[in-house]
C-alpha cells in the first residue's frame, strides 16, 4: 500500500463571508492511497473553528498513515485505530476515510452510492450559498445563482431583514438562512421572528453550541424549524439535542468521514430528526464523497466546489440544483489537470 498527500490551495470566486469571518483562500490537503493496482483519492478541508488547518492536517496524516489496515475493506478497524491514536483532527481522518472508500468502490467496480445501498435517482437538490456582503453584492450573487431553486443565505448582521426583503422581492425560490452562532437566545427569537414573514424553510445554528437550554428556548418561541450545525460534530452530539432542534447538519469534515456520517444519519432518524448534509469550501473530491450519501438525507447543501474560481477535480455534477451522481466505480472523480 502506498500513501501520499499534498497541500492544495482553493480560491473562491467571491470573498466568502459568514457571521464570524471572511476569506477567499482555503488551504486543504489531497491524499492518495494506492493498493490492488488502484488509486483512492481523499480530501481534507480543515476548518479553524474545529481546531484544524492545513499544517495540522499534514502533521496528523503523517501519524495516522500507520493506522491504515493492510486490508482496506476493514473500515471499522481503520476508524477504531485512528480514534485510539489521536482525538479530533476530523478532516484529516475524513481524507483517509474518503480515499479508502474510493479504493473499495473501485475494487468492487461499483459507485459509492451503490456501496451504501442508495440510488442516484433519489439524490436531492442542493442549495447554493449566498455569503454575507453588501446588499448590492448579495443581490448580484443571487442573480448569478439563478439556476438554483434553493438558496441558503448567510445571516447574522444588522442588515439581515433588509437583505431578506431584497432577495424575497426578486424571487419565490426556497430560502434557508444560516446564522453560524451569531445570536444570543433572546436575540435569535427577535431576529428570526422578524425574518419569518419572508417564507423561510428553516434556520441553521442561531446560537452558539453548548447551550441546549438556549436552543430549546429559541425553538419554543419561533415557528421556523431549527437545524443544528456547529452544535453537532459526531453522532454522540445528537441525542442531547432532542427537543431542542428539528434536525442536524452533517459534514464529512466535522465528523471524520463517510462511515461516521452514515452512522449520524441513522442516529438522527432514530430520534426523529431531519438530516441535512453540508460541506466546507472543498474541491470536487470532498463534495462528491458527500454527494454519494445524499440520497439518504432531507436537505443537501453541497456547493463548496461551486464557489471555487477553479476546481482541481471533476466529479459530481449539479444541474439546476439537482445533484447528478457519477456512475463510475468509487467516487468517480478525476483530476482536471
Ligand atoms: Mg452552517
Short mmCIF file of C-alpha atoms and ligand atoms in Angstrom, two decimals:
data_model
loop_
_atom_site.label_atom_id
_atom_site.label_comp_id
_atom_site.label_asym_id
_atom_site.label_seq_id
_atom_site.Cartn_x
_atom_site.Cartn_y
_atom_site.Cartn_z
CA UNK A 1 0.00 0.00 0.00
CA UNK A 2 1.28 3.44 -0.93
CA UNK A 3 0.03 6.52 0.88
CA UNK A 4 0.86 10.10 -0.11
CA UNK A 5 -0.59 13.54 0.43
CA UNK A 6 -0.09 17.07 -0.86
CA UNK A 7 -1.37 20.52 0.12
CA UNK A 8 -3.91 22.20 -2.15
CA UNK A 9 -4.93 25.86 -2.19
CA UNK A 10 -8.52 26.59 -3.15
CA UNK A 11 -9.60 30.09 -4.17
CA UNK A 12 -13.23 31.15 -4.17
CA UNK A 13 -14.72 33.30 -6.90
CA UNK A 14 -16.00 35.82 -4.35
CA UNK A 15 -14.71 36.50 -0.84
CA UNK A 16 -16.77 34.04 1.21
CA UNK A 17 -18.09 35.58 4.44
CA UNK A 18 -20.17 34.17 7.27
CA UNK A 19 -21.07 35.79 10.59
CA UNK A 20 -17.67 35.05 12.17
CA UNK A 21 -15.20 35.81 9.34
CA UNK A 22 -14.31 36.05 5.66
CA UNK A 23 -11.76 34.57 3.25
CA UNK A 24 -11.15 33.80 -0.41
CA UNK A 25 -8.30 31.32 0.13
CA UNK A 26 -8.74 27.90 1.71
CA UNK A 27 -5.86 25.50 2.35
CA UNK A 28 -6.70 21.82 2.10
CA UNK A 29 -4.90 18.52 1.60
CA UNK A 30 -5.40 15.83 -1.07
CA UNK A 31 -4.49 12.25 -0.09
CA UNK A 32 -3.84 9.30 -2.36
CA UNK A 33 -3.89 5.65 -1.40
CA UNK A 34 -2.62 3.01 -3.85
CA UNK A 35 -3.47 -0.68 -3.45
CA UNK A 36 -4.54 -3.58 -5.69
CA UNK A 37 -3.12 -1.53 -8.60
CA UNK A 38 -5.88 1.05 -7.95
CA UNK A 39 -5.78 4.58 -6.54
CA UNK A 40 -8.17 6.04 -3.99
CA UNK A 41 -8.28 9.79 -3.52
CA UNK A 42 -9.46 11.75 -0.49
CA UNK A 43 -9.57 15.35 0.68
CA UNK A 44 -9.25 17.25 3.94
CA UNK A 45 -10.89 20.69 4.06
CA UNK A 46 -9.86 21.80 7.57
CA UNK A 47 -11.77 24.44 9.49
CA UNK A 48 -10.01 26.52 12.19
CA UNK A 49 -13.37 26.53 14.03
CA UNK A 50 -12.87 22.80 14.68
CA UNK A 51 -9.18 23.27 15.58
CA UNK A 52 -7.62 22.34 12.26
CA UNK A 53 -5.64 23.98 9.47
CA UNK A 54 -3.52 22.76 6.57
CA UNK A 55 -0.45 22.26 8.81
CA UNK A 56 -2.31 20.28 11.50
CA UNK A 57 -3.81 18.05 8.80
CA UNK A 58 -0.38 17.34 7.26
CA UNK A 59 1.02 16.51 10.72
CA UNK A 60 -1.98 14.32 11.59
CA UNK A 61 -1.77 12.42 8.28
CA UNK A 62 1.93 11.72 8.89
CA UNK A 63 0.90 9.96 12.14
CA UNK A 64 -2.39 8.42 11.01
CA UNK A 65 -0.97 6.71 7.90
CA UNK A 66 0.42 3.95 10.15
CA UNK A 67 -3.14 3.13 11.27
CA UNK A 68 -4.46 2.21 7.81
CA UNK A 69 -5.10 -1.57 7.88
CA UNK A 70 -3.37 -3.72 5.25
CA UNK A 71 -6.85 -4.74 4.12
CA UNK A 72 -8.62 -1.51 3.05
CA UNK A 73 -12.03 -3.20 3.47
CA UNK A 74 -11.58 -3.01 7.27
CA UNK A 75 -13.06 0.48 7.56
CA UNK A 76 -14.33 -0.14 11.10
CA UNK A 77 -10.88 -1.13 12.24
CA UNK A 78 -9.39 1.90 10.46
CA UNK A 79 -11.58 4.28 12.45
CA UNK A 80 -11.02 2.48 15.78
CA UNK A 81 -7.28 2.70 15.24
CA UNK A 82 -7.36 6.38 14.17
CA UNK A 83 -9.51 7.33 17.20
CA UNK A 84 -7.17 5.47 19.53
CA UNK A 85 -4.14 7.18 18.01
CA UNK A 86 -5.46 10.75 18.22
CA UNK A 87 -8.56 12.66 19.20
CA UNK A 88 -10.08 15.31 16.95
CA UNK A 89 -8.46 16.09 13.58
CA UNK A 90 -11.74 15.19 11.84
CA UNK A 91 -10.85 16.45 8.34
CA UNK A 92 -7.54 14.54 8.33
CA UNK A 93 -9.47 11.39 9.28
CA UNK A 94 -12.11 12.18 6.66
CA UNK A 95 -9.44 12.42 3.95
CA UNK A 96 -8.24 8.88 4.74
CA UNK A 97 -11.82 7.59 5.08
CA UNK A 98 -12.76 9.03 1.67
CA UNK A 99 -9.66 7.61 -0.06
CA UNK A 100 -10.32 4.17 1.45
CA UNK A 101 -13.96 4.23 0.31
CA UNK A 102 -12.90 5.33 -3.18
CA UNK A 103 -10.50 2.38 -3.29
CA UNK A 104 -13.17 -0.06 -2.06
CA UNK A 105 -15.67 1.15 -4.66
CA UNK A 106 -13.07 0.77 -7.42
CA UNK A 107 -12.13 -2.72 -6.21
CA UNK A 108 -15.81 -3.76 -6.20
CA UNK A 109 -16.45 -1.98 -9.51
CA UNK A 110 -19.42 -0.03 -8.13
CA UNK A 111 -20.06 3.66 -7.44
CA UNK A 112 -20.06 4.62 -3.76
CA UNK A 113 -23.78 5.34 -3.57
CA UNK A 114 -24.36 1.68 -4.58
CA UNK A 115 -21.90 0.56 -1.89
CA UNK A 116 -24.08 2.42 0.64
CA UNK A 117 -27.28 0.92 -0.80
CA UNK A 118 -28.50 4.20 -2.28
CA UNK A 119 -29.92 5.10 -5.69
CA UNK A 120 -28.65 8.02 -7.75
CA UNK A 121 -32.30 8.60 -8.77
CA UNK A 122 -33.03 9.66 -5.16
CA UNK A 123 -30.31 12.31 -4.92
CA UNK A 124 -31.73 15.62 -3.64
CA UNK A 125 -31.28 19.13 -4.96
CA UNK A 126 -28.51 21.18 -3.38
CA UNK A 127 -28.89 24.69 -2.13
CA UNK A 128 -26.47 27.41 -3.23
CA UNK A 129 -24.98 29.60 -0.50
CA UNK A 130 -25.05 33.39 -0.58
CA UNK A 131 -22.29 34.66 1.72
CA UNK A 132 -22.53 37.89 3.71
CA UNK A 133 -21.66 41.03 1.74
CA UNK A 134 -23.03 44.45 0.83
CA UNK A 135 -26.71 44.09 -0.06
CA UNK A 136 -25.91 45.08 -3.65
CA UNK A 137 -23.26 42.33 -3.99
CA UNK A 138 -25.53 39.77 -2.31
CA UNK A 139 -28.23 40.59 -4.86
CA UNK A 140 -25.66 40.17 -7.64
CA UNK A 141 -24.79 36.72 -6.20
CA UNK A 142 -28.50 35.82 -6.11
CA UNK A 143 -28.77 36.80 -9.78
CA UNK A 144 -25.67 34.73 -10.66
CA UNK A 145 -27.24 31.74 -8.87
CA UNK A 146 -30.41 31.89 -10.96
CA UNK A 147 -30.24 28.19 -11.89
CA UNK A 148 -30.51 27.08 -8.24
CA UNK A 149 -34.04 26.50 -6.92
CA UNK A 150 -32.88 26.65 -3.28
CA UNK A 151 -30.72 29.40 -1.76
CA UNK A 152 -29.07 29.39 1.66
CA UNK A 153 -28.42 32.92 2.85
CA UNK A 154 -25.80 33.64 5.50
CA UNK A 155 -27.20 35.98 8.15
CA UNK A 156 -26.06 37.45 11.46
CA UNK A 157 -25.57 41.15 10.67
CA UNK A 158 -27.78 44.18 11.34
CA UNK A 159 -28.78 44.10 7.65
CA UNK A 160 -30.45 40.66 7.67
CA UNK A 161 -34.00 41.94 7.33
CA UNK A 162 -33.03 44.34 4.54
CA UNK A 163 -31.16 41.52 2.72
CA UNK A 164 -34.01 39.00 3.00
CA UNK A 165 -36.55 41.61 1.97
CA UNK A 166 -34.47 42.44 -1.13
CA UNK A 167 -33.99 38.78 -2.06
CA UNK A 168 -37.64 37.85 -1.47
CA UNK A 169 -38.76 40.78 -3.60
CA UNK A 170 -36.97 39.30 -6.66
CA UNK A 171 -37.53 35.55 -6.20
CA UNK A 172 -40.04 32.97 -4.96
CA UNK A 173 -37.34 30.31 -4.64
CA UNK A 174 -36.93 28.27 -1.44
CA UNK A 175 -34.82 30.27 1.04
CA UNK A 176 -32.92 28.95 4.06
CA UNK A 177 -30.86 31.05 6.47
CA UNK A 178 -27.71 30.24 8.46
CA UNK A 179 -26.64 32.45 11.38
CA UNK A 180 -23.47 30.50 12.27
CA UNK A 181 -23.95 31.07 16.05
CA UNK A 182 -24.34 34.84 15.65
CA UNK A 183 -27.06 35.46 18.23
CA UNK A 184 -27.90 35.10 21.92
CA UNK A 185 -31.08 33.09 22.53
CA UNK A 186 -33.20 36.25 23.10
CA UNK A 187 -31.69 37.99 20.06
CA UNK A 188 -32.33 34.86 18.00
CA UNK A 189 -36.03 34.86 18.84
CA UNK A 190 -36.30 38.55 17.94
CA UNK A 191 -34.24 38.30 14.72
CA UNK A 192 -35.87 35.09 13.48
CA UNK A 193 -39.36 36.41 14.25
CA UNK A 194 -38.56 39.41 12.04
CA UNK A 195 -37.48 37.07 9.20
CA UNK A 196 -40.44 34.69 9.36
CA UNK A 197 -42.53 36.86 7.01
CA UNK A 198 -40.11 36.12 4.15
CA UNK A 199 -41.28 32.48 3.97
CA UNK A 200 -38.07 30.76 5.08
CA UNK A 201 -37.73 26.96 5.12
CA UNK A 202 -35.51 26.69 8.23
CA UNK A 203 -32.81 28.46 10.22
CA UNK A 204 -29.40 26.94 10.82
CA UNK A 205 -27.50 27.31 14.10
CA UNK A 206 -28.96 30.54 15.54
CA UNK A 207 -26.90 30.47 18.75
CA UNK A 208 -23.53 29.21 19.99
CA UNK A 209 -23.11 25.47 20.61
CA UNK A 210 -23.20 24.14 24.17
CA UNK A 211 -26.35 25.97 25.25
CA UNK A 212 -29.02 23.30 24.83
CA UNK A 213 -31.49 25.15 27.07
CA UNK A 214 -30.96 28.29 24.99
CA UNK A 215 -31.59 26.37 21.78
CA UNK A 216 -34.78 24.88 23.26
CA UNK A 217 -35.89 28.39 24.29
CA UNK A 218 -35.39 29.63 20.72
CA UNK A 219 -37.26 26.66 19.25
CA UNK A 220 -40.17 27.14 21.67
CA UNK A 221 -40.53 30.79 20.68
CA UNK A 222 -40.26 30.76 16.88
CA UNK A 223 -42.24 28.95 14.20
CA UNK A 224 -39.35 28.01 11.85
CA UNK A 225 -37.57 24.65 12.16
CA UNK A 226 -34.00 24.80 13.57
CA UNK A 227 -31.13 22.78 12.10
CA UNK A 228 -28.07 22.36 14.36
CA UNK A 229 -24.69 22.64 12.62
CA UNK A 230 -21.88 23.83 14.92
CA UNK A 231 -23.66 22.07 17.85
CA UNK A 232 -23.24 18.65 16.21
CA UNK A 233 -19.87 17.24 15.21
CA UNK A 234 -20.36 13.46 15.57
CA UNK A 235 -23.14 11.01 16.43
CA UNK A 236 -22.69 11.40 20.22
CA UNK A 237 -23.76 15.06 19.96
CA UNK A 238 -27.23 14.24 18.57
CA UNK A 239 -29.20 12.72 21.47
CA UNK A 240 -28.62 15.65 23.90
CA UNK A 241 -30.33 17.95 21.35
CA UNK A 242 -33.61 16.00 21.21
CA UNK A 243 -36.41 18.52 21.69
CA UNK A 244 -34.06 21.49 21.22
CA UNK A 245 -33.66 21.31 17.42
CA UNK A 246 -35.56 19.83 14.46
CA UNK A 247 -32.59 18.44 12.58
CA UNK A 248 -28.83 18.28 12.19
CA UNK A 249 -26.31 19.32 9.54
CA UNK A 250 -23.75 16.57 8.91
CA UNK A 251 -20.38 17.39 7.33
CA UNK A 252 -17.68 14.87 6.49
CA UNK A 253 -15.04 17.37 7.61
CA UNK A 254 -16.60 17.69 11.10
CA UNK A 255 -17.38 14.04 11.74
CA UNK A 256 -14.33 12.26 10.26
CA UNK A 257 -15.71 10.79 7.06
CA UNK A 258 -18.38 8.73 5.34
CA UNK A 259 -18.58 5.97 7.94
CA UNK A 260 -19.45 8.32 10.82
CA UNK A 261 -21.70 10.40 8.56
CA UNK A 262 -23.84 7.35 7.75
CA UNK A 263 -23.99 6.48 11.47
CA UNK A 264 -25.16 10.04 12.19
CA UNK A 265 -27.94 9.70 9.62
CA UNK A 266 -29.20 6.58 11.40
CA UNK A 267 -28.96 8.12 14.88
CA UNK A 268 -30.79 11.27 13.75
CA UNK A 269 -33.54 9.21 12.11
CA UNK A 270 -33.89 7.12 15.28
CA UNK A 271 -34.62 10.24 17.35
CA UNK A 272 -36.96 11.73 14.73
CA UNK A 273 -34.70 14.48 13.42
CA UNK A 274 -34.37 15.81 9.88
CA UNK A 275 -31.00 15.38 8.22
CA UNK A 276 -29.06 17.95 6.23
CA UNK A 277 -25.73 17.25 4.52
CA UNK A 278 -23.39 20.22 4.34
CA UNK A 279 -19.80 20.97 3.45
CA UNK A 280 -16.84 23.32 3.82
CA UNK A 281 -15.17 25.10 0.89
CA UNK A 282 -13.91 21.90 -0.77
CA UNK A 283 -12.90 20.59 -4.18
CA UNK A 284 -14.99 18.04 -6.06
CA UNK A 285 -13.25 15.23 -4.14
CA UNK A 286 -14.84 16.02 -0.76
CA UNK A 287 -18.11 17.23 -2.29
CA UNK A 288 -18.52 14.13 -4.46
CA UNK A 289 -17.87 11.88 -1.45
CA UNK A 290 -20.67 13.59 0.49
CA UNK A 291 -22.92 13.61 -2.58
CA UNK A 292 -22.81 9.81 -2.77
CA UNK A 293 -24.70 9.55 0.56
CA UNK A 294 -27.02 12.48 -0.23
CA UNK A 295 -29.89 10.20 -1.38
CA UNK A 296 -30.28 9.34 2.34
CA UNK A 297 -30.84 12.92 3.57
CA UNK A 298 -33.62 15.52 3.52
CA UNK A 299 -31.62 18.62 2.63
CA UNK A 300 -28.34 18.96 0.75
CA UNK A 301 -26.02 21.94 0.90
CA UNK A 302 -23.16 20.64 -1.21
CA UNK A 303 -21.97 23.72 -3.04
CA UNK A 304 -18.40 24.12 -1.68
CA UNK A 305 -16.88 23.25 -5.06
CA UNK A 306 -19.30 25.52 -6.93
CA UNK A 307 -17.93 28.53 -5.03
CA UNK A 308 -14.42 27.92 -6.40
CA UNK A 309 -12.70 30.01 -9.07
CA UNK A 310 -11.01 26.79 -10.23
CA UNK A 311 -11.76 23.24 -9.04
CA UNK A 312 -8.73 20.93 -9.46
CA UNK A 313 -11.09 17.93 -9.75
CA UNK A 314 -14.30 16.97 -11.56
CA UNK A 315 -16.86 14.56 -10.16
CA UNK A 316 -20.47 15.12 -9.09
CA UNK A 317 -22.39 17.47 -11.37
CA UNK A 318 -25.18 19.83 -10.48
CA UNK A 319 -27.84 20.84 -13.00
CA UNK A 320 -30.41 23.41 -11.92
CA UNK A 321 -29.60 22.43 -8.36
CA UNK A 322 -30.17 18.71 -8.94
CA UNK A 323 -27.25 16.56 -7.76
CA UNK A 324 -26.15 14.18 -10.57
CA UNK A 325 -24.02 11.40 -9.08
CA UNK A 326 -21.19 9.82 -11.09
CA UNK A 327 -21.77 6.20 -12.10
CA UNK A 328 -18.08 5.25 -12.36
CA UNK A 329 -16.66 2.94 -9.65
CA UNK A 330 -15.70 4.52 -6.32
CA UNK A 331 -16.00 8.30 -6.01
CA UNK A 332 -15.96 8.80 -9.76
CA UNK A 333 -13.70 11.85 -9.58
CA UNK A 334 -10.82 12.74 -11.89
CA UNK A 335 -8.13 15.37 -11.85
CA UNK A 336 -8.71 18.28 -14.21
CA UNK A 337 -5.00 18.97 -14.72
MG1 LIG B 1 -23.97 26.05 8.80
#
